[in-house]
XYZ file of C-alpha atoms in Angstrom:
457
model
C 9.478 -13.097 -0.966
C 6.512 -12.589 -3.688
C 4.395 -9.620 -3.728
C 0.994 -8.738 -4.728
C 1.286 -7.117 -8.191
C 3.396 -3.484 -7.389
C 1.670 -1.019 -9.343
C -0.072 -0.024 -6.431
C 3.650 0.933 -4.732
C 5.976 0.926 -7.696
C 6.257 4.565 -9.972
C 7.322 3.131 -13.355
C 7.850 5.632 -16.759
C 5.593 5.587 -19.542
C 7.342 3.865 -22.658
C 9.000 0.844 -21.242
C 10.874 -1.475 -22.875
C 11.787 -4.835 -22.481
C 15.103 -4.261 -20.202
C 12.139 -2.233 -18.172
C 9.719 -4.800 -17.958
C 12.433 -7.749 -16.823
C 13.402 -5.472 -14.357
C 10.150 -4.303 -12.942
C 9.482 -8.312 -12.488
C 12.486 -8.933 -10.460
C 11.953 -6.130 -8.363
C 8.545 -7.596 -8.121
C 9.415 -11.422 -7.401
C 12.729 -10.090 -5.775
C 16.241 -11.683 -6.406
C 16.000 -13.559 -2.900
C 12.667 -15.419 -3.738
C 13.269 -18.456 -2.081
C 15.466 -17.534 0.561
C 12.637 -16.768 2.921
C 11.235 -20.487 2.484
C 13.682 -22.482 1.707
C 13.474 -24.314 5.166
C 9.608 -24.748 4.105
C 10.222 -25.799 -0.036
C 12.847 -28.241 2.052
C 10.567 -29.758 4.926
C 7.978 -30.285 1.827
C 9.510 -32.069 -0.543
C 12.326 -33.662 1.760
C 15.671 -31.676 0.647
C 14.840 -31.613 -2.655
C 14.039 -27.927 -3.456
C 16.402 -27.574 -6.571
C 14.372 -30.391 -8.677
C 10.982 -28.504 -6.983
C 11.876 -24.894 -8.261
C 12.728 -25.996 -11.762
C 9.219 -27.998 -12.236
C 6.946 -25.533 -10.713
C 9.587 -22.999 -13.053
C 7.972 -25.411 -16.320
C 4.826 -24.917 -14.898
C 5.207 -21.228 -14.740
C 6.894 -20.658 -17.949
C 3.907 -22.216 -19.918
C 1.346 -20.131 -17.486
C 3.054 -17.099 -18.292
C 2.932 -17.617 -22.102
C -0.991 -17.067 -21.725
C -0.714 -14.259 -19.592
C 1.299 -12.459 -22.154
C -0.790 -13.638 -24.708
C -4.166 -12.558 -22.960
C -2.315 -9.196 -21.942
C -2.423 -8.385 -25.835
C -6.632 -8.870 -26.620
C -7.036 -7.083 -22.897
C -4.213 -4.849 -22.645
C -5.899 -2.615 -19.684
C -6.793 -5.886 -17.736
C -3.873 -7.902 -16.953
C -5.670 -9.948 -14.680
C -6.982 -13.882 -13.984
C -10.318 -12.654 -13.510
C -10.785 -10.595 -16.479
C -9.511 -12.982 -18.528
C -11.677 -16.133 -17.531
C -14.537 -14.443 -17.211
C -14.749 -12.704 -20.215
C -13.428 -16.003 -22.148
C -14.955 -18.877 -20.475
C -17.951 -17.663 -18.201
C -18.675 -14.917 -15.756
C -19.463 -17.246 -12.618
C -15.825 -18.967 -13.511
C -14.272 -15.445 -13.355
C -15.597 -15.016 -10.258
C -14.331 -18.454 -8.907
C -11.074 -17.441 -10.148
C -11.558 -13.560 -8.511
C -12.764 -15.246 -5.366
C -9.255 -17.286 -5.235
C -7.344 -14.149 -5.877
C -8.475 -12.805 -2.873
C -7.449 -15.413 -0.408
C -3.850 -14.651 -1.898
C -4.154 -10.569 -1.532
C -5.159 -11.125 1.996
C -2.695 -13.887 2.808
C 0.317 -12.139 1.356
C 0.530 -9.114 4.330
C -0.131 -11.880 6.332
C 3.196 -14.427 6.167
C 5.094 -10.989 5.405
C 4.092 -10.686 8.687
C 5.220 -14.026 10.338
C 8.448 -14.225 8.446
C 9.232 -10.354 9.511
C 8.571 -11.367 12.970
C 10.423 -14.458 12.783
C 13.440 -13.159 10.996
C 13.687 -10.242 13.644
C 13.475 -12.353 16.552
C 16.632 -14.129 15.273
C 18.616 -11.446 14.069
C 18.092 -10.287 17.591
C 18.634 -12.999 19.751
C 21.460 -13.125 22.537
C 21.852 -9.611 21.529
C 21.879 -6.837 24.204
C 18.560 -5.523 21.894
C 17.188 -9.051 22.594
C 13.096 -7.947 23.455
C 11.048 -10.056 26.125
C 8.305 -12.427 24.380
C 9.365 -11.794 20.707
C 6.765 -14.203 19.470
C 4.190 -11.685 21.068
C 5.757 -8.568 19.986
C 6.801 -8.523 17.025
C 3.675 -9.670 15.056
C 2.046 -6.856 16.681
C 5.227 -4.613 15.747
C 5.317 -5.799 11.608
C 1.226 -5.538 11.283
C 1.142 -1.930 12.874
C 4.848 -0.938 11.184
C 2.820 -2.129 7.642
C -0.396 -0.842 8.641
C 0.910 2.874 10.292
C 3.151 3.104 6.414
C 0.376 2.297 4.342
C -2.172 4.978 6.197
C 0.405 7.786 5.679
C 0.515 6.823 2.148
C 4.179 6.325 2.094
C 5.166 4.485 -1.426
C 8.692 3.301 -2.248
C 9.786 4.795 -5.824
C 11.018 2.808 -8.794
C 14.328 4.374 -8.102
C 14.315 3.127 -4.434
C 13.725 -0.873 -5.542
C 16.231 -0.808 -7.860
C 18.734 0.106 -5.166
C 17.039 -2.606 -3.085
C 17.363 -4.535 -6.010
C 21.017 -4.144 -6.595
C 21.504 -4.546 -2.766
C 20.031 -7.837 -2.588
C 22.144 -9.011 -5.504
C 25.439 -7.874 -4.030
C 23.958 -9.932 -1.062
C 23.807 -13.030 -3.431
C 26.570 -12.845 -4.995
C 28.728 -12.398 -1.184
C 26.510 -15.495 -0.433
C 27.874 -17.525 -3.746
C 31.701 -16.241 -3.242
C 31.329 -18.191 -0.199
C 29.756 -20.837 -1.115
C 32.156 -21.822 -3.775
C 35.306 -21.287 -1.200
C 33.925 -23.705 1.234
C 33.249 -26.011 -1.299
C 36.633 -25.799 -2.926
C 38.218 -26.266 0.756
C 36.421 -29.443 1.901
C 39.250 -32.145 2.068
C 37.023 -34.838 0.337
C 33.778 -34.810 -1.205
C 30.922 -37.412 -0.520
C 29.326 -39.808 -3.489
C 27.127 -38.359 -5.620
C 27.911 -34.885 -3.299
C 26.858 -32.175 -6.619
C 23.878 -34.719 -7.501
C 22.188 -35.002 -3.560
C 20.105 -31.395 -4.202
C 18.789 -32.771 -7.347
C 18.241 -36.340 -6.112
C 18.173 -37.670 -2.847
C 17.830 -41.678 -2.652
C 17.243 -41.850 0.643
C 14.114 -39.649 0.716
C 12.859 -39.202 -2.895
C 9.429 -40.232 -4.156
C 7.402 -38.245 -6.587
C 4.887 -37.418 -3.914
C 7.279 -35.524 -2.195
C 8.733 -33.824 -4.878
C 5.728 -32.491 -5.963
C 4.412 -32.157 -2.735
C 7.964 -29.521 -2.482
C 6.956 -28.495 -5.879
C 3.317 -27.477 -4.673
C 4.883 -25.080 -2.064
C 7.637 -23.810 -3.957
C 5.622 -21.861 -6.451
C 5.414 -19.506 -3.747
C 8.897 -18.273 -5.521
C 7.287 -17.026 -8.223
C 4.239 -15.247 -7.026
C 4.024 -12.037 -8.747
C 4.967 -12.855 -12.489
C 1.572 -12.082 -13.515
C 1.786 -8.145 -12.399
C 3.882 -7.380 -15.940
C 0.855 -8.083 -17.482
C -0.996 -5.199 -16.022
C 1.530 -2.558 -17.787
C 0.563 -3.095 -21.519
C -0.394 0.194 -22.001
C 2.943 1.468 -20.498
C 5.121 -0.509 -22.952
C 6.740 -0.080 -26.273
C 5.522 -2.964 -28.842
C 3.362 -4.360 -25.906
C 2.243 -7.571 -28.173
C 6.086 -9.007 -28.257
C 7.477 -7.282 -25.091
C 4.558 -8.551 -22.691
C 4.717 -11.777 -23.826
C 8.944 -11.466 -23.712
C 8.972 -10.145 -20.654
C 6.553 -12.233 -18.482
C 8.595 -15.722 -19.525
C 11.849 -14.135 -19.299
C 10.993 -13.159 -15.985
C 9.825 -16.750 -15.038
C 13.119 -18.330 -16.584
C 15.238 -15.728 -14.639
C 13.743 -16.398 -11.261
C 13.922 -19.725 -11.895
C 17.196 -20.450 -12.489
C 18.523 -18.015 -9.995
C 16.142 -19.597 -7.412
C 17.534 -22.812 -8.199
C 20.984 -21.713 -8.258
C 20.486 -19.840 -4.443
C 18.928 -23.366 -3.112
C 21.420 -25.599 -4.717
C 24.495 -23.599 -2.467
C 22.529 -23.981 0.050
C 22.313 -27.643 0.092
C 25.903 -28.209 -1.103
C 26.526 -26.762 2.012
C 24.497 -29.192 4.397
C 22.860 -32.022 3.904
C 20.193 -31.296 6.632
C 16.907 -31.685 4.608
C 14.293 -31.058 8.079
C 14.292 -27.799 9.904
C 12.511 -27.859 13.217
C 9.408 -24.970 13.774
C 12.108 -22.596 15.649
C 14.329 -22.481 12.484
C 12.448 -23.219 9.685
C 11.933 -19.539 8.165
C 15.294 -18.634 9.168
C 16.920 -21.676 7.507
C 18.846 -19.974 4.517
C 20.709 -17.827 6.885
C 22.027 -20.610 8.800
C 22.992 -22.679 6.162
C 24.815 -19.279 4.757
C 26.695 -19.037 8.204
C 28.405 -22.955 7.449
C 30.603 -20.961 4.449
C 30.351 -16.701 5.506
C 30.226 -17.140 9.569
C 28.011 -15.210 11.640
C 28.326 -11.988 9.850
C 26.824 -13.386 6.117
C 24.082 -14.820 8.193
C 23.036 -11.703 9.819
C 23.972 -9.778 6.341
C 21.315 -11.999 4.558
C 18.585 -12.092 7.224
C 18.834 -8.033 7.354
C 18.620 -7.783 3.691
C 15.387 -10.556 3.795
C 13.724 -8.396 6.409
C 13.808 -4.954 4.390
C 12.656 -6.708 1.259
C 10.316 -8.296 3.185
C 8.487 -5.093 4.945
C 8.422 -3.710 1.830
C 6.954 -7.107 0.378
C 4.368 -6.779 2.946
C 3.614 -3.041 2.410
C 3.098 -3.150 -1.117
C 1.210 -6.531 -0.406
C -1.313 -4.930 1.961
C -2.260 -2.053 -0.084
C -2.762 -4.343 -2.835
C -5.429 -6.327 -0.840
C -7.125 -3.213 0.187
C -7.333 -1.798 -3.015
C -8.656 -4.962 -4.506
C -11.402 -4.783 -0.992
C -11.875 -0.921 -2.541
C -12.708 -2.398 -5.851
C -14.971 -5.231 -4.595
C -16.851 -2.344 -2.206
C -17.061 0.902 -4.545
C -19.048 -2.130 -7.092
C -21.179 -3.049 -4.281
C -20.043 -6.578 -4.256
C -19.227 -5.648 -0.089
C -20.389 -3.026 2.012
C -20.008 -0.124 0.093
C -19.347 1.989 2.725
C -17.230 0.329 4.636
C -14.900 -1.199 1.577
C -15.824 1.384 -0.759
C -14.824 4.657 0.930
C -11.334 6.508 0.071
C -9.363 8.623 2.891
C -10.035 12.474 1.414
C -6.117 13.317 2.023
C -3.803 10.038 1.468
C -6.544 9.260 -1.503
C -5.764 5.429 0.366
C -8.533 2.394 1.387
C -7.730 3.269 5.153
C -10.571 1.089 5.864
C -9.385 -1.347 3.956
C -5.855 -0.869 5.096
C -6.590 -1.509 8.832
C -9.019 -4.152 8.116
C -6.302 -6.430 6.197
C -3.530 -5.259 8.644
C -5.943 -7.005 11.626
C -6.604 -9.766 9.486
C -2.740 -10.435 9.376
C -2.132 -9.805 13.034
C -4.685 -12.064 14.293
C -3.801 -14.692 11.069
C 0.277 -14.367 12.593
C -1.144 -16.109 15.982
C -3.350 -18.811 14.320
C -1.477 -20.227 11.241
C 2.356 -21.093 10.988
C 4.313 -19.627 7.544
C 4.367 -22.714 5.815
C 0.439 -23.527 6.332
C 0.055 -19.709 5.092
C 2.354 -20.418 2.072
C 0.253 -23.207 0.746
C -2.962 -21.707 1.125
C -1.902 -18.421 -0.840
C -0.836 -21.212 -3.656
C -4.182 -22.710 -3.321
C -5.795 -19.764 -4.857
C -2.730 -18.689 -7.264
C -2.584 -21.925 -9.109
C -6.729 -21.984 -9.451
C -5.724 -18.659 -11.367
C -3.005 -19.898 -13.385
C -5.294 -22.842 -14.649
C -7.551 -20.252 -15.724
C -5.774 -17.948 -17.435
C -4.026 -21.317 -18.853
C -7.817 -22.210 -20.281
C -8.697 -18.664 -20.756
C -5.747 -18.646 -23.598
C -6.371 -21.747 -24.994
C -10.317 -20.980 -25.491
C -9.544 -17.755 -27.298
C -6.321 -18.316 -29.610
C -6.934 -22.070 -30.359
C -10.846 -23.034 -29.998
C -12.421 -19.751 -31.303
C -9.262 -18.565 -33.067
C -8.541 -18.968 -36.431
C -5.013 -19.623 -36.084
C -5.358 -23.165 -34.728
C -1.436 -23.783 -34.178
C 0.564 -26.514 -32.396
C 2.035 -23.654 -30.753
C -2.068 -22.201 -29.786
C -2.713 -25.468 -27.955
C 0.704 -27.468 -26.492
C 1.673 -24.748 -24.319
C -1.613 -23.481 -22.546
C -2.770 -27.357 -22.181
C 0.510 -28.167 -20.608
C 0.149 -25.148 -18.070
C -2.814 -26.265 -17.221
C -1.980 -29.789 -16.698
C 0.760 -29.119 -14.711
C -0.590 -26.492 -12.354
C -3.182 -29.121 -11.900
C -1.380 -31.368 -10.990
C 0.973 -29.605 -8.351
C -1.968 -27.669 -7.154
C -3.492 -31.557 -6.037
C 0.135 -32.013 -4.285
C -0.556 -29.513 -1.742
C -1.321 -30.506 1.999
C -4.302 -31.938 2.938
C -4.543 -28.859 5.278
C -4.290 -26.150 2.400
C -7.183 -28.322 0.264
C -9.500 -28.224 3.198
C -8.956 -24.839 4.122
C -9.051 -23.352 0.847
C -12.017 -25.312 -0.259
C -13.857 -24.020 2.317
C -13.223 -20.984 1.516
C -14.183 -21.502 -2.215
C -17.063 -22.896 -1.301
C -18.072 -20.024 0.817
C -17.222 -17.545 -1.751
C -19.681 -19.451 -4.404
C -22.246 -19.375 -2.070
C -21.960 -15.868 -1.118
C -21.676 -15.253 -4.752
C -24.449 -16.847 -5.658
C -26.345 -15.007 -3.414
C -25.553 -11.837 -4.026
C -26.144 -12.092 -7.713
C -29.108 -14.122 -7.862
C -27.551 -17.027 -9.002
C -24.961 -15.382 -10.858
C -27.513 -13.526 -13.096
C -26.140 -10.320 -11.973
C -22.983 -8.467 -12.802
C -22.209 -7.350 -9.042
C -18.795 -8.246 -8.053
C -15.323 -7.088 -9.508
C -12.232 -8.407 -8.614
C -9.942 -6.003 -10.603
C -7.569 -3.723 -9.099
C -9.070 -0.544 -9.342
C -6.728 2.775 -11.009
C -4.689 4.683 -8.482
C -6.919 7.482 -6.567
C -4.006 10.143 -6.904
């Protein structure tokens, strides 16, 4: 499951290096990225989620070769808005800002509908089996993230990395069993290791990028490394290092996750009852009951704290947004005198993601929060190639291929995405320029921040 950018709930040393930094963006993107959604990456692009996870990985790779590259001329920044608007134009940053902050507030929110999902079904025909689960437990996870976040409980660095290693073993129990089944099936079907790749029956390049649009969702999060420049040892080559690695990592182990999955059945369409759940019951085809339920458990604690550390990101960036006046400053911009936490903010985003968990299903949710993060990644994308190739004197091959590319690409995945997410989210843009526009007098003003503001501590 992605997450919001963890500084807000991760404690990380001073003077890290690049085993550090590859680490920290793991943790971040977690090992089990597109467990959560595979049954949405496979309704989307019609089984083929494998091919989908290694294009949007291209996509990524080149994106996050400018965000390490703009992490070095604003290491203190580290983020899409910063770096557009201080390369290209101030009212662009604040497009790009304004897109951000449909994914803060969206992220607490399908955190929310998965956790209530998965729980449900870990539950069911059990003796601890609760009446109207699609009721309850929305109201449980938004309260459970909400109730966390107000005591100003934070999960240590030392604390993820046990998750961490955890969810690993988890993967690695999943593969072991994988590879048995496989190696006991009595006969294997044409073209049976090619199907996840490429599916005749149902491919088209629609789809695929259509699959490809949603399953950047598995690499949400990425662009967090670029926040700790001034925490790193030889930040120039480790940021840069770091944030691709990271990228290439999740990538491949994404695609190696999905592609067990679908070795393991060929069902390509999971019905609304199953569809966030759908990893775990492939899983059970090869492990039985208990590797289902041993996956879904370890999914739901990564999860809550996905959607902890998600929440307080939103209502720190709300914080930010309020204490500049770009919101009401005394609603947004006011900080609990004990917890040092947004509690305003806090409970405002946690209601946003209760109500959100009865109107919108987890796959509409998933490709609205890409909406906005690929509107970002396009900017940073230009925000690099303005500075190192147009205005720099260094006018490489190397200045212009990649950043182009990124932005191409994003582009054209972010044009694959439902016709639901591009009215939705265009609505919103549009009401976020307008209320921009207004507030700054046509954009003459310098009112409205949409960086994460320091820890209060």
């Amino acid at each position: 499951m992605e997450t919001v950018p963890a500084p807000a709930t991760l404690r990380l040393k001073r003077s890290l290096t690049l085993w550090d930094l590859i680490l920290y963006g793991i943790i971040v993107i977690q090992p089990t990225a597109p467990m959560p959604a595979y049954g949405v990456f496979s309704n989307a692009g019609q089984g083929h989620v494998v091919t989908s996870i290694l294009i949007a990985m291209i996509a990524m790779v080149f994106t996050a070769m400018s965000y390490g590259r703009m992490a070095r001329v604003y290491p203190s920044a580290g983020s899409a808005y910063t770096y557009v608007g201080r390369e290209l134009h101030p009212s662009l940053g604040y497009v790009t800002g304004w897109s951000m902050t449909m994914d803060y507030i969206l992220n607490p929110l399908i955190c929310t509908i998965w956790c209530a999902k998965a729980m449900a079904d870990l539950l069911s025909g059990s003796s601890f089996q609760i009446p109207y689960p699609g009721l309850l437990w929305p109201i449980f996870f938004a309260g459970l993230f909400t109730m966390l976040n107000l005591r100003g409980v934070q999960t240590s660095a030392r604390i993820n990395q046990i998750l961490c290693a955890i969810m690993g073993a988890v993967i690695l129990v999943f593969f072991w069993y994988t590879i048995r089944y496989i190696f006991h099936l009595p006969q294997y079907p044409e073209a049976y290791f090619l199907r996840p790749f490429y599916n005749p029956q149902t491919f088209t390049i629609n789809r695929v990028f259509h699959g490809t649009s949603v399953a950047v969702l598995t690499y949400i999060g990425f662009d967090g490394i670029s926040t700790l420049s001034e925490e790193v040892d030889n930040p120039r080559r480790n940021i840069f290092l770091a944030t691709v690695l990271v990228c290439v990592i999740t990538g491949f182990l994404a695609a190696a996750e999905v592609y067990g999955a679908q070795l393991l059945s060929s069902q390509y369409i999971f019905g609304a009852n199953e569809v966030e759940n759908a990893f775990s019951h492939v899983a059970a085809i090869a492990g039985g009951p208990l590797l289902s339920k041993a996956i879904s458990l370890t999914l739901l604690i990564a999860t809550i704290g996905s959607g902890m550390g998600s929440q307080l990101g939103a209502a720190r960036l709300l914080y930010g947004m309020g204490r500049s006046g770009a919101i009401p400053k005394s609603f947004f911009g006011a900080i609990h005198p004990k917890t040092r936490i947004p509690a305003n903010n806090v409970a405002f985003v946690g209601a946003i993601a209760l109500i959100g968990a009865f109107l919108i299903s987890y796959d509409n949710g998933a490709e609205l929060l890409n909406f906005g993060a690929l509107i970002a990644f396009m900017g940073v994308n230009l925000a690099a190639l303005t500075h190192y190739y147009i205005r720099g004197d260094d006018r490489t091959m190397g200045q212009l291929i990649p950043p182009v590319l990124g932005f191409f690409i994003c582009l054209f995945i972010w044009i694959h995405l439902s016709r639901l997410a591009m009215i939705v989210g265009s609505i919103w843009m549009i009401a976020g320029i307008a209320y921009g526009a207004w507030k700054t007098k046509g954009f003459q003003s310098d009112l409205v921040n949409f960086d994460l503001p320091p820890d209060e501590a």
